[in-house]
Amino acid sequence: DSSELFYVGASNDLISARYTVSAGAFVVTGITPLFNTTGMLMGINHKAYAVHPDDDRFLVISLGGAEAELVWVQNWERGL
């Protein structure tokens, strides 16, 4: 929503930052680490995650492991 931002912090955690705007000033009212992003595709040339409009779900790309397999999900947004 319009009072919450998400970012990846220095510890590789995805963090929720709640904020308000008061008298023209941006004020952070709280931060909450949500989950660690180690093992997920990160980079400066692409989006590392997508936030669902309800702010309760995220889409991330996992780097997988030695036994990783490709899973193709078509029309995934219909289930949201």
Coordinates of C-alpha atoms in Angstrom, one line a residue, residues 37 39-43 46-49 60-63:
T37 CA 17.1 -13.6 0.1
G39 CA 19.9 -18.2 -2.8
M40 CA 17.6 -15.9 -4.8
L41 CA 18.6 -14.2 -8.0
M42 CA 19.7 -10.6 -7.3
G43 CA 21.3 -8.0 -9.5
H46 CA 16.8 -6.8 -13.2
K47 CA 14.1 -6.8 -10.6
A48 CA 15.0 -9.1 -7.7
Y49 CA 11.4 -9.7 -6.6
V60 CA 11.2 -14.3 -6.4
I61 CA 13.6 -16.3 -8.6
S62 CA 15.5 -19.0 -6.8
L63 CA 19.0 -19.9 -7.9

